[in-house]
Short mmCIF file of C-alpha atoms and ligand atoms in Angstrom, two decimals:
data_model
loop_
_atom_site.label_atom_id
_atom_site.label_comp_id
_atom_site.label_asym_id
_atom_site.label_seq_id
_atom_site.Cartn_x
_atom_site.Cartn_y
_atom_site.Cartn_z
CA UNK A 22 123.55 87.64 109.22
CA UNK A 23 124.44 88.86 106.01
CA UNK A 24 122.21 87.19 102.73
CA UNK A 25 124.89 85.62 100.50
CA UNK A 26 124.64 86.91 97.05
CA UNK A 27 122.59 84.70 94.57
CA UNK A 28 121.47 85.13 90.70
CA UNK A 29 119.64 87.60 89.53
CA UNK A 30 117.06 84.98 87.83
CA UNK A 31 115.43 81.95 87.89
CA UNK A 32 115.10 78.83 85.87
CA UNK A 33 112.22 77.80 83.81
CA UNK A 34 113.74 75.47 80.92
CA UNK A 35 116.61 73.15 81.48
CA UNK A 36 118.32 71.21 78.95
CA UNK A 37 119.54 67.32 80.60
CA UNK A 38 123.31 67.24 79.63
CA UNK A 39 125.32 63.68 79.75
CA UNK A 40 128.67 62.05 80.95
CA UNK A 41 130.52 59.52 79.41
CA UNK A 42 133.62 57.26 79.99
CA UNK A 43 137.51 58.14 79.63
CA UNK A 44 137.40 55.00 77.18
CA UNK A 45 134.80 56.73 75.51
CA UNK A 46 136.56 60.43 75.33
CA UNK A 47 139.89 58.54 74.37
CA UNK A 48 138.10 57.31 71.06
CA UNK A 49 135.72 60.69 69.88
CA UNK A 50 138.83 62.91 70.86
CA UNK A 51 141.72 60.83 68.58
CA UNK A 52 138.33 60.75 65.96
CA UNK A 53 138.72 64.62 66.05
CA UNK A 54 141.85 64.58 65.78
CA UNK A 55 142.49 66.28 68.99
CA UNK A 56 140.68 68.74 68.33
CA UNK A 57 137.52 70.07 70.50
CA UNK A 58 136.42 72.28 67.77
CA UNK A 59 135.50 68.94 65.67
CA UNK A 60 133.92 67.10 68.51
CA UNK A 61 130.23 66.28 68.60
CA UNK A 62 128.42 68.58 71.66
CA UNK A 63 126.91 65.34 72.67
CA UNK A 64 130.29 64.00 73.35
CA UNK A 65 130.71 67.33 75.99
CA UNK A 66 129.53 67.38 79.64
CA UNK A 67 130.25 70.54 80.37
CA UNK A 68 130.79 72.82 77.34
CA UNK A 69 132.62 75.89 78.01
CA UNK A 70 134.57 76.18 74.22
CA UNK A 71 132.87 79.90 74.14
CA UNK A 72 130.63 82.13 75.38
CA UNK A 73 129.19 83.20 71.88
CA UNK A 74 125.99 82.78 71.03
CA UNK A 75 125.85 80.12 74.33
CA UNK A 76 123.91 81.76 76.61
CA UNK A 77 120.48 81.44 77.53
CA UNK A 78 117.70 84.08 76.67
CA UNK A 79 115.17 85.15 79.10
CA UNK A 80 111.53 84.96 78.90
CA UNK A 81 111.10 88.38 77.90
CA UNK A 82 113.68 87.45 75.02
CA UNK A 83 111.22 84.46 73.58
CA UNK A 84 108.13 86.58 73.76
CA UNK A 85 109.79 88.77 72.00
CA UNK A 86 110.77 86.36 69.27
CA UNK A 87 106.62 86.10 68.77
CA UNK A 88 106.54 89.40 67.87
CA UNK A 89 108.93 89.64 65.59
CA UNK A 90 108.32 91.68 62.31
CA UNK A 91 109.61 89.93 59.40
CA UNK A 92 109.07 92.25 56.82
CA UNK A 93 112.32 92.34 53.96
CA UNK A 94 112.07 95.88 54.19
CA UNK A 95 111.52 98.56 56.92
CA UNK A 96 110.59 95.99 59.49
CA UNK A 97 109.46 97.23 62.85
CA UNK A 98 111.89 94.81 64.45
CA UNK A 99 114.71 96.40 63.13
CA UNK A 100 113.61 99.89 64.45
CA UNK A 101 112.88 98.45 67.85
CA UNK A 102 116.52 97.35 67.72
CA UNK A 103 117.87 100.16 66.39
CA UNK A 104 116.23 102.91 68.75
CA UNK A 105 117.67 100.71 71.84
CA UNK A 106 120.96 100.26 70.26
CA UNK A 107 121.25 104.35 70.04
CA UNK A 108 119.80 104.77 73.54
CA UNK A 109 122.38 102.89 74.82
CA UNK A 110 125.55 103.76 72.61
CA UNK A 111 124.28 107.40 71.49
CA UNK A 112 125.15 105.64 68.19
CA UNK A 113 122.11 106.58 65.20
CA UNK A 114 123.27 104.68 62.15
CA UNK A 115 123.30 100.87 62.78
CA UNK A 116 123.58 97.70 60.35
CA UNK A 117 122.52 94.81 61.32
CA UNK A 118 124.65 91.61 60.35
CA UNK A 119 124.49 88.27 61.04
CA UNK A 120 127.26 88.09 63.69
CA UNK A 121 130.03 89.75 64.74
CA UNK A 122 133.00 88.61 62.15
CA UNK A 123 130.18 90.02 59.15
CA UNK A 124 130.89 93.53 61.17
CA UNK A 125 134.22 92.84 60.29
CA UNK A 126 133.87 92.20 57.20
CA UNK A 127 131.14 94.58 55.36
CA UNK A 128 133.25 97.49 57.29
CA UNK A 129 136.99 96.41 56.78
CA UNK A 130 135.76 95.92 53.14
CA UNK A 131 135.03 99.41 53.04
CA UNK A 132 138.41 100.57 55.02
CA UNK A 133 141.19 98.16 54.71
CA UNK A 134 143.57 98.43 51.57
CA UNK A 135 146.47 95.90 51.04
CA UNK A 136 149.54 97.33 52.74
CA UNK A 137 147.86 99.50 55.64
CA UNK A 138 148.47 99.16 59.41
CA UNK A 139 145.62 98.35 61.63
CA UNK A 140 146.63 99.11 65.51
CA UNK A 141 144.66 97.02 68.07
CA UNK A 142 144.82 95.69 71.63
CA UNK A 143 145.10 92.03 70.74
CA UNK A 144 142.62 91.81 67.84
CA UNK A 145 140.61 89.13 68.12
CA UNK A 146 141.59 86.04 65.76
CA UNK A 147 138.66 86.97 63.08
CA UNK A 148 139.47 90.71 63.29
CA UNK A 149 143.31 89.78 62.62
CA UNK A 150 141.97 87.09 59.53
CA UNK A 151 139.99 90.15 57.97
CA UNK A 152 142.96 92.15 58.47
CA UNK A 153 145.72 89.82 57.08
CA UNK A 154 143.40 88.33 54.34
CA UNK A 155 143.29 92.08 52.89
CA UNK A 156 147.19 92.25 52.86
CA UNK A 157 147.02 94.46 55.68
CA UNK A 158 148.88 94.15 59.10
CA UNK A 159 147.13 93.81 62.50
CA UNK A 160 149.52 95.32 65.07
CA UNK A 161 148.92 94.73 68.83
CA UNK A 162 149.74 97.66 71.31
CA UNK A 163 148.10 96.32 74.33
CA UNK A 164 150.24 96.95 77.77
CA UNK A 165 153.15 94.55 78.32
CA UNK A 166 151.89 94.21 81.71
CA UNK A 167 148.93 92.09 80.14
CA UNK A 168 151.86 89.11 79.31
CA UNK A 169 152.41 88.41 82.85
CA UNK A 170 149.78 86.27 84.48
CA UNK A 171 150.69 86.51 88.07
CA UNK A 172 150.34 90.28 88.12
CA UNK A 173 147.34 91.49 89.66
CA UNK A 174 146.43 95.25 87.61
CA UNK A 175 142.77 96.56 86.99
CA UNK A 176 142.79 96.93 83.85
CA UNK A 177 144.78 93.94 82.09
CA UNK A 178 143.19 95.03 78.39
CA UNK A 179 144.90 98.61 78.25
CA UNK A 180 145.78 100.28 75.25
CA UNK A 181 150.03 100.88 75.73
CA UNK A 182 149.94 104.50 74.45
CA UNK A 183 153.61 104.70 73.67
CA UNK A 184 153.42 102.02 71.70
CA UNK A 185 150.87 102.98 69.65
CA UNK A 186 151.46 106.50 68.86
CA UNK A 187 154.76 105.14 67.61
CA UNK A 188 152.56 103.55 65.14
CA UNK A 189 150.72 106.20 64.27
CA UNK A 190 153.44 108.28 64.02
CA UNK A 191 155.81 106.00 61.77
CA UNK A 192 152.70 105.16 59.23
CA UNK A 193 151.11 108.74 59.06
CA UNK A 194 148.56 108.15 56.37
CA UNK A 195 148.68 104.42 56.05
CA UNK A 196 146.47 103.66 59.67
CA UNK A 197 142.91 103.61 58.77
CA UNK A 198 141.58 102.95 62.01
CA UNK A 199 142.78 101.65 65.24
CA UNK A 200 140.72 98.62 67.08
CA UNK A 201 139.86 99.22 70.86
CA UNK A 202 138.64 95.63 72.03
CA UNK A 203 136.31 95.43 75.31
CA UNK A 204 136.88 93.26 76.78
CA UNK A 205 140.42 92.65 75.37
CA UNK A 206 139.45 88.77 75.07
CA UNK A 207 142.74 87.40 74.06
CA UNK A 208 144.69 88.68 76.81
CA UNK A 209 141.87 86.99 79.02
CA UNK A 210 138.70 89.12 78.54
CA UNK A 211 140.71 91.36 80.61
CA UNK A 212 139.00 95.47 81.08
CA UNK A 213 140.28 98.94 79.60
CA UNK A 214 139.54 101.75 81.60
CA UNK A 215 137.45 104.46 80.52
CA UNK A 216 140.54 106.73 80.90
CA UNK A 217 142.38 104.92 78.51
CA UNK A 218 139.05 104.70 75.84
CA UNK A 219 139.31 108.34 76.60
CA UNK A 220 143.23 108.64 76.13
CA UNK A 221 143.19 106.25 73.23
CA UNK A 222 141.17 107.96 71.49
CA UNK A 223 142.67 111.27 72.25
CA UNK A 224 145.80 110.30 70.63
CA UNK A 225 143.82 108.71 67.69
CA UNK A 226 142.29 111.57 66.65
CA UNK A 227 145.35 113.56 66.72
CA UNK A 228 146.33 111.91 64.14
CA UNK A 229 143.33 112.17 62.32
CA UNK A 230 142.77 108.22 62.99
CA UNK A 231 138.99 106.66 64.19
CA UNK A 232 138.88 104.43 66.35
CA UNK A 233 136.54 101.64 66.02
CA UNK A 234 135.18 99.60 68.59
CA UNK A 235 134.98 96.26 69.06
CA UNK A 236 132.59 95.78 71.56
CA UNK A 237 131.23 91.94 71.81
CA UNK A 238 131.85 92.22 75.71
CA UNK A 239 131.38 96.16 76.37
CA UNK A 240 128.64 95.28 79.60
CA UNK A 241 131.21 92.96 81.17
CA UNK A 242 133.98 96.04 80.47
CA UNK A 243 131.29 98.64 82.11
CA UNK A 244 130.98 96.48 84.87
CA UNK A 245 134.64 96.39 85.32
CA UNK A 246 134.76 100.27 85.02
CA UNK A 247 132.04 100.65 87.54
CA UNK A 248 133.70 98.08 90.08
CA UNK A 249 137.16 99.31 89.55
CA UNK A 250 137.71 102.87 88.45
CA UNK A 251 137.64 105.90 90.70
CA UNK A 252 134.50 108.04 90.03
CA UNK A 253 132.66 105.34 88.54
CA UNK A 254 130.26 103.19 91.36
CA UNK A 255 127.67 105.35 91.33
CA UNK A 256 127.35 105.55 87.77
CA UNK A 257 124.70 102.80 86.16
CA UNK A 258 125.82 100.37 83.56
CA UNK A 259 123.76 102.28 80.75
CA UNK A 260 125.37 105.82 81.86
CA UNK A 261 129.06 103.90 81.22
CA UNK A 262 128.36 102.55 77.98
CA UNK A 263 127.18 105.75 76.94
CA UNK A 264 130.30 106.75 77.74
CA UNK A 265 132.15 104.77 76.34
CA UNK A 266 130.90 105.02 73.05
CA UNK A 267 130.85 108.47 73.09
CA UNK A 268 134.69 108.69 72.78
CA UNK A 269 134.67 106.54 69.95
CA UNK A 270 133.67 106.71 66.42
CA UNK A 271 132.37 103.52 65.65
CA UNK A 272 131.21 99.77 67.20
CA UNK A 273 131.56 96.23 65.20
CA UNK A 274 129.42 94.04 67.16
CA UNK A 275 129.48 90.01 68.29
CA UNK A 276 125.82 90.11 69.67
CA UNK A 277 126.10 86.57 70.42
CA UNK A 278 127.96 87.74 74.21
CA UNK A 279 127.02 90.65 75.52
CA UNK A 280 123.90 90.85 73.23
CA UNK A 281 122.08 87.55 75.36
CA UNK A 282 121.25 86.15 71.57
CA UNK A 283 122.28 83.11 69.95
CA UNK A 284 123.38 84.68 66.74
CA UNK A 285 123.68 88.32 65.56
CA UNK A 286 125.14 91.34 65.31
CA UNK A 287 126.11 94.86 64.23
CA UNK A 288 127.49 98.02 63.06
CA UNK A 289 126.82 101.41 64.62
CA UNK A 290 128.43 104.58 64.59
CA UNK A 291 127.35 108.92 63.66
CA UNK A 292 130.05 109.14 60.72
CA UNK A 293 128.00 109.47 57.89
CA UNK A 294 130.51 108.69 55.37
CA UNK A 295 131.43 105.66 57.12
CA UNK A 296 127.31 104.34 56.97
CA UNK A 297 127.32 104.94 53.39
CA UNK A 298 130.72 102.63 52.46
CA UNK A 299 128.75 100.25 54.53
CA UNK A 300 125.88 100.10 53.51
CA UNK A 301 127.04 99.15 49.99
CA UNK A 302 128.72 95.59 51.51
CA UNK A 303 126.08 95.07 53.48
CA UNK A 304 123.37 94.61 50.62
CA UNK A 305 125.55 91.88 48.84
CA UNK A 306 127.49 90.29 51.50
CA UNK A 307 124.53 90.35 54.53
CA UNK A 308 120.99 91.61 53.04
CA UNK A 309 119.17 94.07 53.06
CA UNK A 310 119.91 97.32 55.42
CA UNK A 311 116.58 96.55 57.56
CA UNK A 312 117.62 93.05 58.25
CA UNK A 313 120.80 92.63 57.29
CA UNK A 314 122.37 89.11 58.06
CA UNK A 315 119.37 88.26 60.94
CA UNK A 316 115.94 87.95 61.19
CA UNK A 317 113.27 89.97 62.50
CA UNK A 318 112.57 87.86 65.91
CA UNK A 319 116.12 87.64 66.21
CA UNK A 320 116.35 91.37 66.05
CA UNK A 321 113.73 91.74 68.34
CA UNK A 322 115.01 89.44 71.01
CA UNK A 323 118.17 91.05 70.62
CA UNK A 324 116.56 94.60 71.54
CA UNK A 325 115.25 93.16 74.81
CA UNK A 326 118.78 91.20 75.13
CA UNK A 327 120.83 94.10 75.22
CA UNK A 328 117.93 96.33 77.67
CA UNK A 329 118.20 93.41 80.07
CA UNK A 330 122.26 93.09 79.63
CA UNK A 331 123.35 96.75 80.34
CA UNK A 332 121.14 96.11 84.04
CA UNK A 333 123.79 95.63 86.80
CA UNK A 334 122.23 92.17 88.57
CA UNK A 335 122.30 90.63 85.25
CA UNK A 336 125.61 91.57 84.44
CA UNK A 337 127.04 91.07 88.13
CA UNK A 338 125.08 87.79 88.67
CA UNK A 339 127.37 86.44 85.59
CA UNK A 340 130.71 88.50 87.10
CA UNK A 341 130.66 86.92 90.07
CA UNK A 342 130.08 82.91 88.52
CA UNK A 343 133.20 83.84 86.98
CA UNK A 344 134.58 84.62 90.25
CA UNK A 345 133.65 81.82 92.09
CA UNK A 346 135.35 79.28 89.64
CA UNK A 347 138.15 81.65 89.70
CA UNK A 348 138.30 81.73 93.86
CA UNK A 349 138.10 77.66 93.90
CA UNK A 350 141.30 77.56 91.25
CA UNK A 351 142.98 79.93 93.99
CA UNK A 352 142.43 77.13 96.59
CA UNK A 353 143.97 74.29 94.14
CA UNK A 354 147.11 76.63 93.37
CA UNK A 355 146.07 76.59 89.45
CA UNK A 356 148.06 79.73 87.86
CA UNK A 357 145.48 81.61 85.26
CA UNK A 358 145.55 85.19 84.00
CA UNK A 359 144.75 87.65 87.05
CA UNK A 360 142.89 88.98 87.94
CA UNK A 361 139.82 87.01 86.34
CA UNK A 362 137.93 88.62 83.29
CA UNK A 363 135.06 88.85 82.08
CA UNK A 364 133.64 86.02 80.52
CA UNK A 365 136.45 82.99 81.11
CA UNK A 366 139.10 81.78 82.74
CA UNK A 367 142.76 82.06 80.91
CA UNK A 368 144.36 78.75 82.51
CA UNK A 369 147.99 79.40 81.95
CA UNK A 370 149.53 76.50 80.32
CA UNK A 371 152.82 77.49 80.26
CA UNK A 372 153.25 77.33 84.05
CA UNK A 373 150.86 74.12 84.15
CA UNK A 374 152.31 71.92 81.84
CA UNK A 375 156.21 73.09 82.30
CA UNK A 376 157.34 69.98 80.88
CA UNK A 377 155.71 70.40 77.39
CA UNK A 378 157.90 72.51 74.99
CA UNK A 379 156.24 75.19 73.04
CA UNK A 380 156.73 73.56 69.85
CA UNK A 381 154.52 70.91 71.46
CA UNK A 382 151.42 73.08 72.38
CA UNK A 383 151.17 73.20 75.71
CA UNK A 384 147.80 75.05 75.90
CA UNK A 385 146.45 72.59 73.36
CA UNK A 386 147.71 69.89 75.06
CA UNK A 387 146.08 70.87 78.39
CA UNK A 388 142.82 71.47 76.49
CA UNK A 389 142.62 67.85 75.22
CA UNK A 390 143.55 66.57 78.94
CA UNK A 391 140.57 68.41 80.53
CA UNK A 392 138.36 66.92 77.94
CA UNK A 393 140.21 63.33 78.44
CA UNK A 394 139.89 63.82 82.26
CA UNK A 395 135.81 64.77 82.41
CA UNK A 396 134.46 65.50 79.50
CA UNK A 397 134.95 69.53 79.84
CA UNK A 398 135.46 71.29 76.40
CA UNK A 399 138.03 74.72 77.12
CA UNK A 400 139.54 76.17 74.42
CA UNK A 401 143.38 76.95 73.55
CA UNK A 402 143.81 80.50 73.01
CA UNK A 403 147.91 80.68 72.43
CA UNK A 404 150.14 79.39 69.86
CA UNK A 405 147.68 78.02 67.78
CA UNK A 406 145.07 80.49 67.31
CA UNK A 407 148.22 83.07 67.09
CA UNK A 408 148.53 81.16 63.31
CA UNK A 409 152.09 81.75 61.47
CA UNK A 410 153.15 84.98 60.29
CA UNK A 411 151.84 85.97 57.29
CA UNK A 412 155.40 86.58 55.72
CA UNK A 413 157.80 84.51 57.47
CA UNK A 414 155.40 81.60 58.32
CA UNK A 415 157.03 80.85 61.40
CA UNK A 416 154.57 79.59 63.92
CA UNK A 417 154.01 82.72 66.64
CA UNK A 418 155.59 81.69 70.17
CA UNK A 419 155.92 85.56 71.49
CA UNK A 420 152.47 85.86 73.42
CA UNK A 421 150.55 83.40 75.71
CA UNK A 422 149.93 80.15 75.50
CA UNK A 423 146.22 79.75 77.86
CA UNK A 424 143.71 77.11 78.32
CA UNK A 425 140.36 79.50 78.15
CA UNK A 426 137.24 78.26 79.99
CA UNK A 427 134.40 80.40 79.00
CA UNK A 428 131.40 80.48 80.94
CA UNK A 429 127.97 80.47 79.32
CA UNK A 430 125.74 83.39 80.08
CA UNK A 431 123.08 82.29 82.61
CA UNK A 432 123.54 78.28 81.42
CA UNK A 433 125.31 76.15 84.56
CA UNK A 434 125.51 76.63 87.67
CA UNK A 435 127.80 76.71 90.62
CA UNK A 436 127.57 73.06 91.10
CA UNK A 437 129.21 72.87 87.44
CA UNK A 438 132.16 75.39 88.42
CA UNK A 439 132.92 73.12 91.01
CA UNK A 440 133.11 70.08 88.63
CA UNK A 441 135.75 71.94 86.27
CA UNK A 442 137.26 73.20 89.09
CA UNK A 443 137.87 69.50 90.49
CA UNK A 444 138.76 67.97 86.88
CA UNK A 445 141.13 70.62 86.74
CA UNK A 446 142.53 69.67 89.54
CA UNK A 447 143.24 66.44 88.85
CA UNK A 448 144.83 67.57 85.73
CA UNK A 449 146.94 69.99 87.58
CA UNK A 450 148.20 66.88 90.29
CA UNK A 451 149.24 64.61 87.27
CA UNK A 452 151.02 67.47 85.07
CA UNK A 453 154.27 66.55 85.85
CA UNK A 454 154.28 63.22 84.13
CA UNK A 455 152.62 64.87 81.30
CA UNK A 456 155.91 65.39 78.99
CA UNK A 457 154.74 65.20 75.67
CA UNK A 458 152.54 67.63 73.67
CA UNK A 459 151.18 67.70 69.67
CA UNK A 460 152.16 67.33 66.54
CA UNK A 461 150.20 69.56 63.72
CA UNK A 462 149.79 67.22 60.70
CA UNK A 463 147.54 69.31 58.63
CA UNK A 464 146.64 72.79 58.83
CA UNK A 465 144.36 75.99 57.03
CA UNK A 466 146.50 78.63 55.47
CA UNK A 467 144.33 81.48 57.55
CA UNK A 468 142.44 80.20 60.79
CA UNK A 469 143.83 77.51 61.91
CA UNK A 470 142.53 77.36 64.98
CA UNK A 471 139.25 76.03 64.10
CA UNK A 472 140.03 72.86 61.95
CA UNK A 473 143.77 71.96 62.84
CA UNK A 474 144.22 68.48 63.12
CA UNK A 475 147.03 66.99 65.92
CA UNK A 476 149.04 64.11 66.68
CA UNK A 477 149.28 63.25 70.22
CA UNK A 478 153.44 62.46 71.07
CA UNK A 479 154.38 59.79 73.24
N1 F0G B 512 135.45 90.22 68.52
C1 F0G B 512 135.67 89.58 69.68
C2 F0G B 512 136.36 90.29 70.80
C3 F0G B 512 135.27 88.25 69.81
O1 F0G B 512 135.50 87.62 70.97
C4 F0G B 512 134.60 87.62 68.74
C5 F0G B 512 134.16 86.26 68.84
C6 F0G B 512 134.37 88.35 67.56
C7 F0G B 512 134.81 89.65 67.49
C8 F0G B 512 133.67 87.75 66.38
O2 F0G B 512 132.32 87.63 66.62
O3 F0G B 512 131.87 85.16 66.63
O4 F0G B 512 130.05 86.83 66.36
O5 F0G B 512 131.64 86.46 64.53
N2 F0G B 512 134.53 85.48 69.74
C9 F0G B 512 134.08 84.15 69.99
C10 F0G B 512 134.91 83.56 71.10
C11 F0G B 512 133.95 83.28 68.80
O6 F0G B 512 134.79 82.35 71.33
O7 F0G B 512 135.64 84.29 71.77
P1 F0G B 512 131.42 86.44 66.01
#
């Protein structure tokens, strides 16, 4: 008989997690004013609001931490971190920063002037804030295909290449760099194939344009690659990073996903120029270039993090828990964004709750019923995190409206898939008589997402 596959790892710590009543979840979610973001994690059973900085480090990872070096300059820590981030992205200059949205921030203050056009494929929400709050515009050209959940591609996170050397073409001059997201999270933490990096690019550089990275997921997109694409399975993960950073000119990255840390993060890249502009936001706005926004035992944990990450049963042992919650939504007849990504589900709302208008928030509304039904935080990635346009303020209905479940690196088990695949369930059998959606009663100009408060509609 064949051995059934099984994780990569064993347990040594756990951490005792509670339930609590309907009565109870009524009260703390109308206290957070529907919504999860301002709930309480003690008021969670099973938390799966985001993979970032979630996960749970290995034992090589908290040795580590012992050994850090926290000198304020030069620290050996950093070097350790640095010498594994450029054996595994080929990438020598690296700033550290304190997570992934400081990337953002000490580089687009370098790059981004008021007016310019920043070409992405679905920028993530704080890549788009940076973006906007600079007066610039964050335009997505990911494939069309990636709108429709029910169609079953590869690569779901592709780069539409007529659509963006249209941009390129109409704004010569005015595109400082383009964004290349893997995994392309808001489409579903769906792949792009290394022919496309490599095609992307291509036409990037034609016009003289970088392209910059953004690689909080890159493993989960190698393992994709090696999976998926034709002349990859007998490549290791390493060899297809390497890869795919060598077609492009820089990384910003989350190190809180694919890094296996808690908190952190970074910018890497061989452009010269590009370390130097830097380098001068990084002093005021993170710390010093040998730290930056972390600390040395973070830095060194995060050097064995992303050594143990790029191995293919670490990465695979979290593909296929992804999977498995994904195979037991298949046998309910839940529709969610196919085929699975990376690091979550995309429940799509749209098709669930059918008799919530868009105005309403069905995505949000579906979010607060999990939590209502068993105390599972998801998180709505649709119509609110899309915020209003910047110069119409309309609220954004043209992209999807999904219910994400993220799934912590190395934190539950299968026995917990099974419980959010059941709650969901449930949810799913009742969704007809849910008619009614949410109200927004107060809202951040920028960012919404994070502290909008809601009215529930009867
Ligand atoms: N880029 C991507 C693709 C992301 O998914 C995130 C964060 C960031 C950048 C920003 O990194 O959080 O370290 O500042 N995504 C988290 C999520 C928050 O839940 O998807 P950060």
């Amino acid at each position: 008989m064949e051995l059934p596959f099984a994780e990569a790892w064993k347990i040594k710590m756990v951490e005792p997690i509670k339930k609590s009543t309907r009565e109870e979840r009524e009260k703390w979610l109308e206290e957070a004013h529907n919504n999860v973001f301002m709930l309480e994690s003690d008021k969670v059973y099973i938390d799966c609001l985001t993979d970032s900085g979630t996960g749970a480090m290995s034992d090589r990872q908290w040795s580590a931490l012992m050994m850090g070096d926290e000198s304020y300059a030069g620290a050996r820590s950093f070097y350790e971190l640095k010498n594994t981030i450029t054996k595994i992205t080929g990438f020598k200059y690296v700033i550290p920063t304190h997570q992934g949205r400081a990337a953002e921030n000490v580089m687009f203050s370098y790059l981004v002037k008021p007016g310019q056009i920043i070409p992405g494929n679905a920028h993530f929400d704080t890549t788009k804030g940076h973006i906007e709050s600079r007066k610039a515009f964050a335009i997505d050209v990911t494939i069309d295909e990636a709108k429709n959940t029910q169609l079953e591609i590869p690569f779901k996170g592709n780069v539409s290449l007529e659509k963006l050397e249209k941009i390129l073409q109409e704004n010569k001059g005015n595109v400082p760099f383009m964004v290349l997201t893997c995994t392309n999270n808001t489409v579903g933490g769906q792949p792009v194939s290394m022919k496309n990096i490599r095609e992307t690019c291509e036409l990037c550089h034609k016009y003289g344009v970088p392209v910059n990275m953004d690689s909080a997921r890159f493993v989960e997109n190698a393992y994709f690659i090696k999976t998926r694409e034709e002349g990859y399975a007998d490549k290791t993960i390493k060899e297809i990073c390497k890869e795919m950073f060598s077609h492009v000119d820089s990384m910003t990255m989350s190190a809180k996903k694919d890094g296996l840390v808690n908190m952190g993060g970074f910018i890497a890249t061989n452009n010269e120029q590009l370390y130097e502009g830097c380098k001068q936001f990084c002093i005021p706005f993170e710390g010093f270039l040998t730290y930056g926004g972390m600390n040395g035992r973070d830095m060194a944990a995060l050097a064995v993090g992303l050594d143990e990450n790029t191995e293919f049963d670490m990465v695979e042992t979290r593909i296929k828990q992804v999977e498995y919650l994904a195979k037991k939504l298949d046998e309910y007849g839940i529709p969610y964004q196919r085929p699975v990504g990376g690091h979550a589900l995309f429940v799509d709302a749209d098709k669930v709750l059918c008799n919530v208008p868009k105005e309403e928030f069905p995505a949000q509304t579906l979010t607060c019923e999990l939590y209502l039904e068993a105390g599972i935080r998801g998180c709505e990635i649709g119509y609110v995190l899309a915020d209003r346009d910047p110069v119409t303020r309309q609220n954004r209905f043209g992209g999807l409206d999904l219910l994400r479940l993220c799934i912590c690196r190395r934190t539950y088990t299968n026995n917990h898939m099974d419980v959010i695949a059941a709650a969901l369930k449930n949810v799913y059998d009742r969704r007809e008589t849910i008619t009614r959606g949410l109200e927004i009663t107060w809202e951040a100009d920028l960012m919404r997402h994070f502290t909008c408060q809601f009215r529930r509609l009867k």
